[in-house]
Short mmCIF file of C-alpha atoms in Angstrom, two decimals:
data_model
loop_
_atom_site.label_atom_id
_atom_site.label_comp_id
_atom_site.label_asym_id
_atom_site.label_seq_id
_atom_site.Cartn_x
_atom_site.Cartn_y
_atom_site.Cartn_z
CA MET D 1 -175.96 61.49 -78.53
CA PHE D 2 -175.38 64.35 -76.10
CA ILE D 3 -172.01 64.55 -74.80
CA THR D 4 -169.73 67.69 -73.22
CA LEU D 5 -166.36 68.67 -74.56
CA GLU D 6 -164.11 70.28 -71.88
CA ALA D 7 -160.75 72.25 -72.84
CA HIS D 8 -158.33 69.41 -72.67
CA GLN D 9 -160.80 67.70 -75.34
CA TYR D 10 -161.39 70.59 -77.96
CA ALA D 11 -158.31 69.93 -80.02
CA ARG D 12 -159.65 66.37 -80.70
CA TYR D 13 -162.94 67.29 -82.10
CA PRO D 14 -162.14 70.62 -84.28
CA GLY D 15 -164.98 69.76 -86.73
CA LEU D 16 -167.76 69.96 -84.02
CA LEU D 17 -166.40 73.11 -82.36
CA ASP D 18 -166.22 74.97 -86.19
CA ARG D 19 -169.64 73.55 -86.61
CA MET D 20 -171.18 74.79 -83.52
CA PHE D 21 -169.31 78.38 -83.99
CA LYS D 22 -170.82 78.66 -87.42
CA LEU D 23 -174.39 77.10 -86.04
CA ARG D 24 -174.24 80.12 -83.23
CA LYS D 25 -173.64 82.55 -86.14
CA GLU D 26 -176.67 81.07 -88.02
CA VAL D 27 -178.84 81.29 -85.29
CA PHE D 28 -177.74 84.18 -82.84
CA SER D 29 -176.82 86.74 -85.70
CA ASP D 30 -178.60 85.85 -88.89
CA HIS D 31 -181.78 84.35 -87.28
CA LEU D 32 -182.26 86.31 -84.10
CA GLY D 33 -180.40 89.39 -85.10
CA TRP D 34 -178.34 89.58 -81.82
CA SER D 35 -175.42 91.68 -81.62
CA VAL D 36 -172.61 89.33 -81.45
CA THR D 37 -169.18 89.27 -82.69
CA VAL D 38 -168.81 87.00 -86.23
CA THR D 39 -165.57 86.74 -87.57
CA ASN D 40 -165.26 84.22 -90.54
CA GLY D 41 -168.57 83.03 -90.57
CA SER D 42 -168.34 82.18 -87.04
CA GLU D 43 -169.71 83.35 -83.79
CA LYS D 44 -167.36 83.60 -81.02
CA ASP D 45 -166.81 85.53 -78.00
CA ARG D 46 -164.20 86.52 -75.13
CA TYR D 47 -166.00 83.69 -72.77
CA ASP D 48 -165.19 80.92 -75.69
CA ASP D 49 -161.47 81.65 -74.91
CA LEU D 50 -161.98 80.98 -71.09
CA GLY D 51 -162.00 77.26 -71.82
CA PRO D 52 -165.92 76.58 -71.23
CA VAL D 53 -167.70 73.32 -71.19
CA TYR D 54 -169.83 72.75 -74.45
CA LEU D 55 -172.69 70.41 -74.16
CA LEU D 56 -173.35 68.95 -78.10
CA TRP D 57 -176.03 66.96 -79.67
CA CYS D 58 -174.27 65.16 -82.30
CA ASP D 59 -174.04 61.99 -83.94
CA ASP D 60 -172.56 58.86 -82.74
CA ASP D 61 -169.24 59.57 -84.88
CA GLY D 62 -169.17 62.94 -83.83
CA GLN D 63 -169.81 64.00 -87.39
CA ARG D 64 -172.72 65.94 -87.72
CA LEU D 65 -173.88 68.37 -84.86
CA TYR D 66 -177.76 68.86 -84.19
CA GLY D 67 -177.29 71.38 -81.28
CA SER D 68 -175.15 72.92 -78.70
CA MET D 69 -174.80 75.00 -75.64
CA ARG D 70 -172.25 76.72 -73.50
CA LEU D 71 -171.75 75.94 -69.81
CA MET D 72 -169.68 78.13 -67.22
CA PRO D 73 -169.32 78.20 -63.32
CA THR D 74 -170.82 81.50 -61.70
CA THR D 75 -167.57 81.67 -59.54
CA GLY D 76 -165.56 82.70 -62.76
CA PRO D 77 -166.41 85.36 -65.36
CA THR D 78 -169.88 85.03 -66.76
CA LEU D 79 -171.26 86.43 -69.63
CA LEU D 80 -174.79 87.04 -68.09
CA TYR D 81 -173.52 89.04 -65.32
CA ASP D 82 -171.57 91.19 -68.06
CA VAL D 83 -174.44 91.60 -70.22
CA PHE D 84 -177.31 92.11 -67.72
CA ARG D 85 -175.17 94.27 -65.42
CA GLY D 86 -176.46 97.54 -66.93
CA THR D 87 -180.15 96.36 -66.71
CA PHE D 88 -180.54 94.27 -63.47
CA PRO D 89 -176.79 94.65 -61.95
CA ALA D 90 -178.18 93.28 -58.66
CA ASP D 91 -180.62 90.33 -59.41
CA ILE D 92 -178.61 87.73 -61.59
CA ASP D 93 -175.31 88.31 -60.06
CA LEU D 94 -175.56 84.59 -58.43
CA VAL D 95 -172.46 83.14 -57.43
CA ALA D 96 -171.98 79.83 -55.89
CA PRO D 97 -170.34 76.21 -56.82
CA GLY D 98 -173.41 74.44 -57.97
CA ILE D 99 -174.72 77.34 -59.73
CA TRP D 100 -174.20 77.66 -63.70
CA GLU D 101 -174.73 79.45 -66.49
CA GLY D 102 -175.95 78.24 -69.80
CA THR D 103 -175.70 80.20 -72.87
CA ARG D 104 -175.85 80.39 -76.85
CA MET D 105 -178.31 77.50 -76.20
CA CYS D 106 -179.21 76.43 -80.15
CA VAL D 107 -180.75 73.83 -82.53
CA ASP D 108 -179.36 73.02 -85.94
CA GLU D 109 -183.25 72.55 -87.38
CA LYS D 110 -182.14 71.57 -90.78
CA ALA D 111 -179.89 68.87 -89.38
CA VAL D 112 -182.55 67.53 -87.11
CA SER D 113 -185.04 67.53 -89.84
CA LEU D 114 -182.96 65.52 -92.11
CA ASP D 115 -181.76 62.83 -89.60
CA PHE D 116 -184.69 62.80 -87.16
CA PRO D 117 -187.98 63.78 -89.23
CA GLU D 118 -190.35 62.88 -86.63
CA LEU D 119 -188.92 65.78 -84.18
CA THR D 120 -190.44 69.24 -84.69
CA PRO D 121 -187.94 71.91 -83.68
CA LEU D 122 -189.78 72.25 -80.43
CA ASP D 123 -188.96 68.63 -79.70
CA ALA D 124 -185.52 69.18 -80.47
CA PHE D 125 -185.19 71.80 -78.13
CA SER D 126 -186.95 69.82 -75.14
CA ARG D 127 -184.39 67.04 -75.92
CA LEU D 128 -181.50 69.52 -75.54
CA LEU D 129 -183.14 70.84 -72.15
CA VAL D 130 -183.81 66.98 -70.71
CA ALA D 131 -180.01 66.29 -71.76
CA LEU D 132 -178.94 69.67 -70.14
CA CYS D 133 -180.98 68.53 -66.74
CA GLU D 134 -179.07 64.85 -67.09
CA CYS D 135 -175.77 66.56 -67.60
CA ALA D 136 -175.87 68.80 -64.81
CA LEU D 137 -177.37 66.49 -62.53
CA HIS D 138 -174.36 63.93 -63.41
CA HIS D 139 -172.01 66.49 -62.68
CA GLY D 140 -173.40 67.85 -59.55
CA ILE D 141 -174.82 71.00 -60.55
CA ASP D 142 -177.80 72.08 -58.60
CA MET D 143 -178.94 75.16 -60.60
CA MET D 144 -178.75 76.65 -64.02
CA LEU D 145 -179.05 80.39 -65.03
CA SER D 146 -179.73 80.89 -68.52
CA ASN D 147 -180.63 83.30 -71.16
CA TYR D 148 -183.59 83.16 -73.84
CA GLU D 149 -186.03 85.47 -75.80
CA PRO D 150 -189.30 85.96 -74.25
CA HIS D 151 -191.37 83.14 -76.42
CA MET D 152 -189.08 80.56 -75.24
CA ARG D 153 -190.27 80.51 -71.88
CA ARG D 154 -193.19 78.74 -73.26
CA VAL D 155 -190.46 76.22 -74.71
CA TYR D 156 -188.93 75.83 -71.07
CA ARG D 157 -192.54 75.00 -69.20
CA ARG D 158 -193.50 72.52 -72.43
CA ALA D 159 -190.43 70.67 -71.62
CA GLY D 160 -191.45 70.68 -67.57
CA VAL D 161 -188.73 73.10 -66.39
CA ASP D 162 -190.07 75.85 -64.10
CA VAL D 163 -187.91 78.75 -65.32
CA ASP D 164 -188.04 81.85 -62.89
CA GLU D 165 -187.11 85.04 -65.20
CA LEU D 166 -184.71 87.22 -63.06
CA GLY D 167 -184.47 90.12 -65.60
CA ARG D 168 -184.42 90.92 -69.16
CA ALA D 169 -182.38 93.17 -71.41
CA ASP D 170 -183.38 95.16 -74.17
CA GLY D 171 -181.18 96.45 -76.94
CA TYR D 172 -179.38 92.86 -77.62
CA GLY D 173 -181.51 91.87 -80.43
CA ARG D 174 -184.91 92.32 -81.84
CA LEU D 175 -186.65 91.21 -79.09
CA PRO D 176 -185.77 91.72 -75.22
CA VAL D 177 -183.45 88.79 -73.88
CA CYS D 178 -184.42 87.45 -70.27
CA CYS D 179 -182.45 85.81 -67.75
CA GLY D 180 -183.89 82.78 -65.98
CA LEU D 181 -183.13 80.65 -63.11
CA PHE D 182 -184.30 77.09 -62.97
CA GLU D 183 -183.61 74.27 -60.34
CA VAL D 184 -182.01 70.85 -61.35
CA SER D 185 -182.67 67.92 -59.21
CA PRO D 186 -184.02 64.09 -59.77
CA VAL D 187 -187.46 65.51 -59.16
CA VAL D 188 -186.96 68.23 -61.86
CA LEU D 189 -185.93 65.53 -64.29
CA ASP D 190 -188.50 63.10 -63.27
CA ARG D 191 -191.03 66.07 -64.26
CA MET D 192 -189.09 66.66 -67.41
CA ARG D 193 -189.50 63.33 -68.37
CA GLU D 194 -193.16 63.18 -67.86
CA ALA D 195 -193.87 66.24 -69.70
CA THR D 196 -191.71 65.49 -72.68
CA GLY D 197 -192.25 61.50 -72.84
CA ILE D 198 -188.51 61.31 -73.08
CA THR D 199 -187.59 58.43 -71.05
CA ASP D 200 -184.43 57.01 -72.46
CA PRO D 201 -181.32 58.64 -70.86
CA LEU D 202 -179.92 61.08 -73.47
CA TYR D 203 -176.62 62.44 -71.99
CA SER D 204 -173.61 59.98 -72.52
CA LYS D 205 -170.70 62.43 -71.21
CA SER D 206 -168.30 61.63 -73.90
CA LEU D 207 -167.92 60.16 -77.33
CA SER D 208 -167.88 56.32 -77.41
CA ILE D 209 -164.29 56.27 -79.15
CA GLU D 210 -163.20 57.66 -75.72
CA GLN D 211 -165.16 55.71 -73.15
CA PRO D 212 -163.59 56.06 -69.76
CA ARG D 213 -161.81 53.17 -68.61
CA ALA D 214 -160.39 52.39 -65.13
CA ILE D 215 -157.10 52.62 -64.45
CA GLY D 216 -155.74 48.84 -63.87
CA LEU D 217 -153.08 48.13 -62.03
CA ALA D 218 -153.25 44.51 -61.92
CA ALA D 219 -150.32 43.57 -64.15
CA MET X 1 -178.47 62.19 -35.91
CA ASP X 2 -179.50 61.50 -39.28
CA GLU X 3 -176.77 61.09 -42.11
CA LYS X 4 -177.68 64.55 -43.88
CA THR X 5 -177.75 66.23 -40.70
CA TYR X 6 -174.28 64.78 -39.81
CA ALA X 7 -173.07 65.56 -43.31
CA ARG X 8 -173.93 69.25 -43.06
CA GLU X 9 -172.18 69.53 -39.46
CA LEU X 10 -169.30 68.18 -40.77
CA PHE X 11 -169.24 70.57 -43.40
CA GLU X 12 -169.98 73.41 -41.42
CA GLN X 13 -167.33 72.52 -38.60
CA THR X 14 -164.67 72.02 -41.46
CA PHE X 15 -165.70 75.35 -43.20
CA VAL X 16 -165.29 77.39 -40.15
CA ALA X 17 -161.94 75.51 -39.27
CA ILE X 18 -160.43 76.61 -42.59
CA GLN X 19 -161.36 80.03 -42.14
CA HIS X 20 -159.64 80.12 -38.95
CA ALA X 21 -156.54 78.01 -39.83
CA THR X 22 -153.24 79.86 -40.26
CA ASP X 23 -152.23 78.96 -43.88
CA VAL X 24 -153.19 76.27 -46.85
CA ALA X 25 -150.89 73.78 -45.49
CA ALA X 26 -152.82 73.81 -42.19
CA SER X 27 -156.19 73.76 -43.94
CA ILE X 28 -155.40 71.03 -46.15
CA ILE X 29 -154.72 68.93 -43.11
CA LEU X 30 -157.94 69.65 -41.79
CA LEU X 31 -159.65 68.85 -44.58
CA ARG X 32 -158.12 65.23 -44.88
CA ASP X 33 -158.70 64.61 -41.44
CA ALA X 34 -162.17 65.88 -41.61
CA TYR X 35 -163.19 63.27 -44.20
CA LYS X 36 -160.90 60.58 -43.57
CA LEU X 37 -159.13 61.25 -46.77
CA SER X 38 -155.68 59.70 -47.87
CA HIS X 39 -154.26 63.02 -49.02
CA VAL X 40 -155.53 66.52 -50.22
CA THR X 41 -153.54 68.73 -52.60
CA TYR X 42 -154.43 72.41 -53.55
CA HIS X 43 -152.64 73.80 -56.61
CA MET X 44 -153.00 77.24 -58.10
CA ALA X 45 -152.15 77.34 -61.78
CA GLN X 46 -149.48 79.46 -63.22
CA THR X 47 -151.51 82.09 -65.17
CA ILE X 48 -151.24 85.60 -66.45
CA ALA X 49 -154.48 86.51 -64.29
CA SER X 50 -152.43 85.20 -61.07
CA ARG X 51 -149.08 86.90 -61.74
CA ILE X 52 -146.96 84.49 -59.75
CA ASP X 53 -143.77 82.81 -61.22
CA ALA X 54 -144.20 79.58 -59.89
CA PRO X 55 -147.22 77.65 -59.35
CA PHE X 56 -148.55 77.43 -55.62
CA VAL X 57 -148.83 73.86 -54.35
CA ARG X 58 -149.73 72.69 -51.17
CA THR X 59 -150.08 69.04 -50.16
CA THR X 60 -150.21 66.42 -47.38
CA TYR X 61 -148.45 63.83 -49.60
CA PRO X 62 -145.41 62.59 -47.56
CA PRO X 63 -141.98 64.17 -48.44
CA ASN X 64 -140.62 61.01 -50.28
CA TRP X 65 -143.31 60.71 -52.75
CA VAL X 66 -143.30 64.58 -53.37
CA SER X 67 -139.43 64.49 -53.90
CA ARG X 68 -139.86 61.43 -56.21
CA TYR X 69 -142.72 63.22 -58.14
CA LEU X 70 -140.85 66.24 -58.66
CA GLN X 71 -137.35 64.09 -59.73
CA GLN X 72 -139.28 61.97 -62.19
CA GLY X 73 -141.03 65.04 -63.95
CA TYR X 74 -144.27 63.71 -63.33
CA PHE X 75 -146.11 67.08 -63.07
CA ASN X 76 -145.33 67.07 -67.05
CA ILE X 77 -147.41 63.71 -67.42
CA ASP X 78 -149.68 63.64 -64.32
CA PRO X 79 -153.31 63.76 -65.86
CA VAL X 80 -154.88 64.59 -62.74
CA LEU X 81 -153.09 68.20 -62.96
CA ILE X 82 -152.65 68.46 -66.66
CA GLU X 83 -156.29 67.99 -67.18
CA GLY X 84 -157.54 69.61 -64.02
CA VAL X 85 -156.26 72.92 -64.63
CA SER X 86 -157.98 73.24 -67.88
CA ARG X 87 -160.99 71.29 -67.24
CA SER X 88 -164.12 73.05 -65.26
CA LEU X 89 -166.48 70.28 -64.00
CA PRO X 90 -165.00 68.25 -61.01
CA PHE X 91 -164.05 64.60 -62.01
CA LEU X 92 -163.23 61.21 -60.69
CA TRP X 93 -159.54 60.12 -61.31
CA SER X 94 -160.77 56.94 -62.90
CA GLU X 95 -162.18 59.03 -65.72
CA LEU X 96 -159.04 59.60 -67.08
CA GLU X 97 -157.63 58.42 -69.95
CA VAL X 98 -154.97 55.59 -69.38
CA THR X 99 -151.71 56.21 -71.23
CA PRO X 100 -148.64 54.16 -70.65
CA ALA X 101 -146.70 57.02 -68.94
CA THR X 102 -149.57 57.66 -66.56
CA GLN X 103 -149.73 53.74 -65.83
CA ARG X 104 -146.33 54.03 -64.77
CA LEU X 105 -147.05 57.41 -62.80
CA PHE X 106 -150.00 55.23 -60.99
CA GLU X 107 -147.86 52.24 -60.71
CA ASP X 108 -145.07 54.28 -58.75
CA ALA X 109 -147.50 55.77 -56.55
CA THR X 110 -148.90 52.44 -55.40
CA GLN X 111 -145.45 51.14 -54.83
CA HIS X 112 -145.12 54.00 -52.61
CA GLY X 113 -147.99 52.97 -50.58
CA LEU X 114 -150.57 55.35 -52.04
CA GLY X 115 -154.21 55.20 -53.02
CA ILE X 116 -154.79 55.74 -56.58
CA SER X 117 -158.64 56.73 -56.22
CA GLY X 118 -159.20 60.49 -56.35
CA TYR X 119 -161.51 63.54 -57.16
CA ALA X 120 -160.31 66.74 -58.62
CA ILE X 121 -161.94 69.91 -58.20
CA PRO X 122 -161.30 72.58 -60.85
CA ILE X 123 -161.62 76.15 -59.44
CA ILE X 124 -162.44 79.20 -61.48
CA ASP X 125 -162.47 82.57 -59.85
CA ARG X 126 -164.06 85.95 -60.64
CA CYS X 127 -160.46 87.13 -61.97
CA GLY X 128 -160.16 84.11 -64.34
CA ARG X 129 -157.47 82.42 -61.89
CA ARG X 130 -157.47 78.63 -61.99
CA ALA X 131 -156.64 76.58 -59.38
CA LEU X 132 -157.33 72.64 -58.45
CA VAL X 133 -157.93 70.73 -55.40
CA SER X 134 -157.21 67.09 -55.66
CA LEU X 135 -158.51 64.36 -53.05
CA ASN X 136 -156.83 61.14 -52.73
CA THR X 137 -157.79 57.95 -51.42
CA ASP X 138 -157.12 54.32 -50.92
CA MET X 139 -160.46 53.37 -50.61
CA PRO X 140 -161.99 50.99 -53.67
CA GLN X 141 -163.33 52.76 -56.63
CA ASP X 142 -166.99 51.91 -56.16
CA GLN X 143 -167.15 52.80 -52.66
CA TRP X 144 -165.26 56.10 -53.27
CA SER X 145 -167.56 57.14 -56.19
CA ALA X 146 -170.42 56.78 -53.69
CA LEU X 147 -168.98 58.84 -51.18
CA VAL X 148 -167.88 61.61 -53.90
CA VAL X 149 -171.68 61.90 -54.70
CA HIS X 150 -172.63 62.02 -51.01
CA TYR X 151 -170.11 64.70 -50.18
CA ARG X 152 -169.20 66.39 -53.61
CA ALA X 153 -171.52 69.62 -53.01
CA HIS X 154 -169.76 70.12 -49.81
CA TRP X 155 -166.35 69.49 -51.15
CA LEU X 156 -166.68 72.10 -53.57
CA GLU X 157 -167.35 74.89 -51.22
CA LEU X 158 -164.47 73.93 -48.99
CA ALA X 159 -162.13 73.57 -52.12
CA HIS X 160 -163.35 77.47 -52.72
CA GLY X 161 -162.37 78.06 -49.17
CA LEU X 162 -158.80 76.92 -49.87
CA HIS X 163 -158.74 78.90 -52.85
CA THR X 164 -159.65 82.23 -50.73
CA LYS X 165 -156.96 81.00 -48.10
CA ALA X 166 -154.38 80.97 -50.94
CA LEU X 167 -155.35 84.09 -52.53
CA VAL X 168 -154.79 85.62 -48.76
CA GLU X 169 -151.49 83.83 -48.45
CA LEU X 170 -149.97 84.88 -51.86
CA TYR X 171 -151.41 88.56 -52.24
CA GLY X 172 -151.87 89.30 -48.27
CA LYS X 173 -155.94 89.82 -48.41
CA GLU X 174 -158.83 88.27 -49.87
CA ASP X 175 -160.51 89.53 -53.35
CA PRO X 176 -163.21 91.90 -52.65
CA ALA X 177 -166.29 89.73 -52.25
CA PRO X 178 -168.79 90.56 -54.96
CA PRO X 179 -171.44 92.81 -53.48
CA LEU X 180 -174.84 91.47 -52.52
CA GLY X 181 -177.85 92.05 -55.07
CA ARG X 182 -180.94 93.65 -54.00
CA ARG X 183 -182.68 90.06 -54.17
CA GLU X 184 -179.93 88.27 -52.02
CA ARG X 185 -180.46 91.28 -49.55
CA GLU X 186 -184.12 90.79 -49.46
CA CYS X 187 -184.27 87.08 -48.99
CA LEU X 188 -181.68 87.21 -46.21
CA HIS X 189 -183.68 90.17 -44.65
CA TRP X 190 -186.70 88.16 -44.54
CA ALA X 191 -184.62 84.91 -43.54
CA ALA X 192 -183.30 87.07 -40.79
CA LEU X 193 -186.99 87.35 -39.36
CA GLY X 194 -187.60 83.62 -39.57
CA LYS X 195 -188.99 83.06 -42.80
CA GLU X 196 -188.69 79.82 -44.39
CA TYR X 197 -188.14 79.48 -48.25
CA LYS X 198 -191.76 79.17 -48.96
CA ASP X 199 -192.72 82.21 -46.98
CA ILE X 200 -189.63 84.56 -48.90
CA SER X 201 -190.89 83.04 -52.14
CA CYS X 202 -194.22 84.12 -51.66
CA ILE X 203 -193.36 87.57 -50.33
CA LEU X 204 -191.08 88.42 -52.93
CA GLY X 205 -193.12 86.56 -55.61
CA ILE X 206 -189.98 84.43 -56.88
CA SER X 207 -190.36 80.73 -56.73
CA ASP X 208 -189.32 78.44 -53.68
CA HIS X 209 -185.77 77.38 -55.89
CA THR X 210 -185.00 81.18 -56.68
CA ALA X 211 -185.15 82.12 -52.96
CA ARG X 212 -183.09 78.92 -52.23
CA GLY X 213 -180.51 80.09 -55.12
CA TYR X 214 -180.19 83.55 -53.74
CA LEU X 215 -179.57 82.52 -50.15
CA LYS X 216 -177.09 80.30 -51.33
CA SER X 217 -175.23 82.95 -53.66
CA ALA X 218 -175.53 85.55 -50.63
CA ARG X 219 -174.06 82.89 -48.36
CA PHE X 220 -171.06 81.71 -50.70
CA LYS X 221 -170.26 85.70 -51.20
CA LEU X 222 -170.26 86.35 -47.56
CA SER X 223 -168.14 83.17 -47.13
CA CYS X 224 -170.48 81.57 -44.61
CA ALA X 225 -171.16 77.86 -43.84
CA ASN X 226 -174.76 78.50 -43.25
CA ILE X 227 -177.76 81.04 -43.26
CA PRO X 228 -177.76 82.16 -39.73
CA GLN X 229 -173.98 83.07 -39.96
CA ALA X 230 -174.73 84.70 -43.35
CA ILE X 231 -177.60 86.67 -41.68
CA ALA X 232 -175.21 87.60 -38.97
CA LYS X 233 -172.41 88.83 -40.86
CA ALA X 234 -175.07 91.09 -43.15
CA ILE X 235 -176.32 92.79 -40.17
CA SER X 236 -172.76 93.43 -38.85
CA LEU X 237 -171.68 94.62 -42.17
CA ARG X 238 -175.05 97.02 -42.40
CA LEU X 239 -176.35 95.14 -45.32
CA ILE X 240 -179.59 94.37 -43.79
CA ASN X 241 -181.32 95.72 -41.26
CA PRO X 242 -184.17 93.48 -40.30
CA VAL X 243 -186.66 94.87 -37.65
#
């Protein structure tokens, strides 16, 4: 299932978040060789201290993590602006309510292949992208800024996402890192569903043990 | 007038009215009345970044409820407030978890004749300051949810307008606006020459939605309710020079 965790919920799911920071270390530091801060086997930066929203792909019990992404509003401090300021100061500083940045998007390929043997790593990425689109749409976000390595553009395209590259920065990892913008709308979601063949809704907002309940005053 | 145009005009009028209002207290009344809400509250959280000793709060709730709220120490249990200043995504009050304490708070609110549906909009600014704009209604929940989806994009911008107002009230001046980027200026330039999104995207070799994104961002940075106003402001600030 795909859920969001916000700052007021962090304390309830320490295991999931710990695993996410470890996964980020495995993906961004070990695998992609990005110059990110690693402490005690976890990749965590100052933006994680600002109470961001995490989109997590986990099992129904919230025990196993398959993928994650960090979401922050562009009206606040953002990583992409800080990272790309040196190279493309002007072109990626988009600021508006409704435009959010998504960073540290990653998939635990091992966990996915264990529990979803039918999914290739590319399929897994597509699922995360569709869930991201559903999540953004649900919360009234209409545009996403995101960073990715050049070859990932193909993965976005494959998932039906028309991502516009706004700039790229060298010296962050072995490959340049691109910054791209894409639209979120019901039309885009339809196109993604068609491209990926994923028709069932993926995003379920929160773990079932804390399904929202209406405030009842009848008593 | 179709519904979309009506909503757009209502937003633009309210946006400008808030900009011209004397203070936050006057602005929240404007917002409440424009959208026929029951109450509006603006709350800037007490943070290190904000350098203020006490939270800055303005509300349209009646004085008897405000004093009741303070006397009962409801600020210690009010989930809208507590979660609102740590969440980032806007939320319906109906999404909040019910505990006996919050149940008591909401029952008390009902007894004071207040509605118990609402929508809360967290704000995070470039300096990392957090604020919360909370909208309250006595509308039935399902009707309210539909209204929220209809207006939320506008309400988000108006909430940021209240925040800008609060910063002026607290510090005497606005935060310096983030500078317009090259692409934002280019998009405004072509928009000033009467080009539509489609033409602009062709000229600049970017996609439609990216042109829209740049224009939206330029408009937000210039604190304008619509593109024509943003163009006028950019010309008067000599940021663009369309000829």
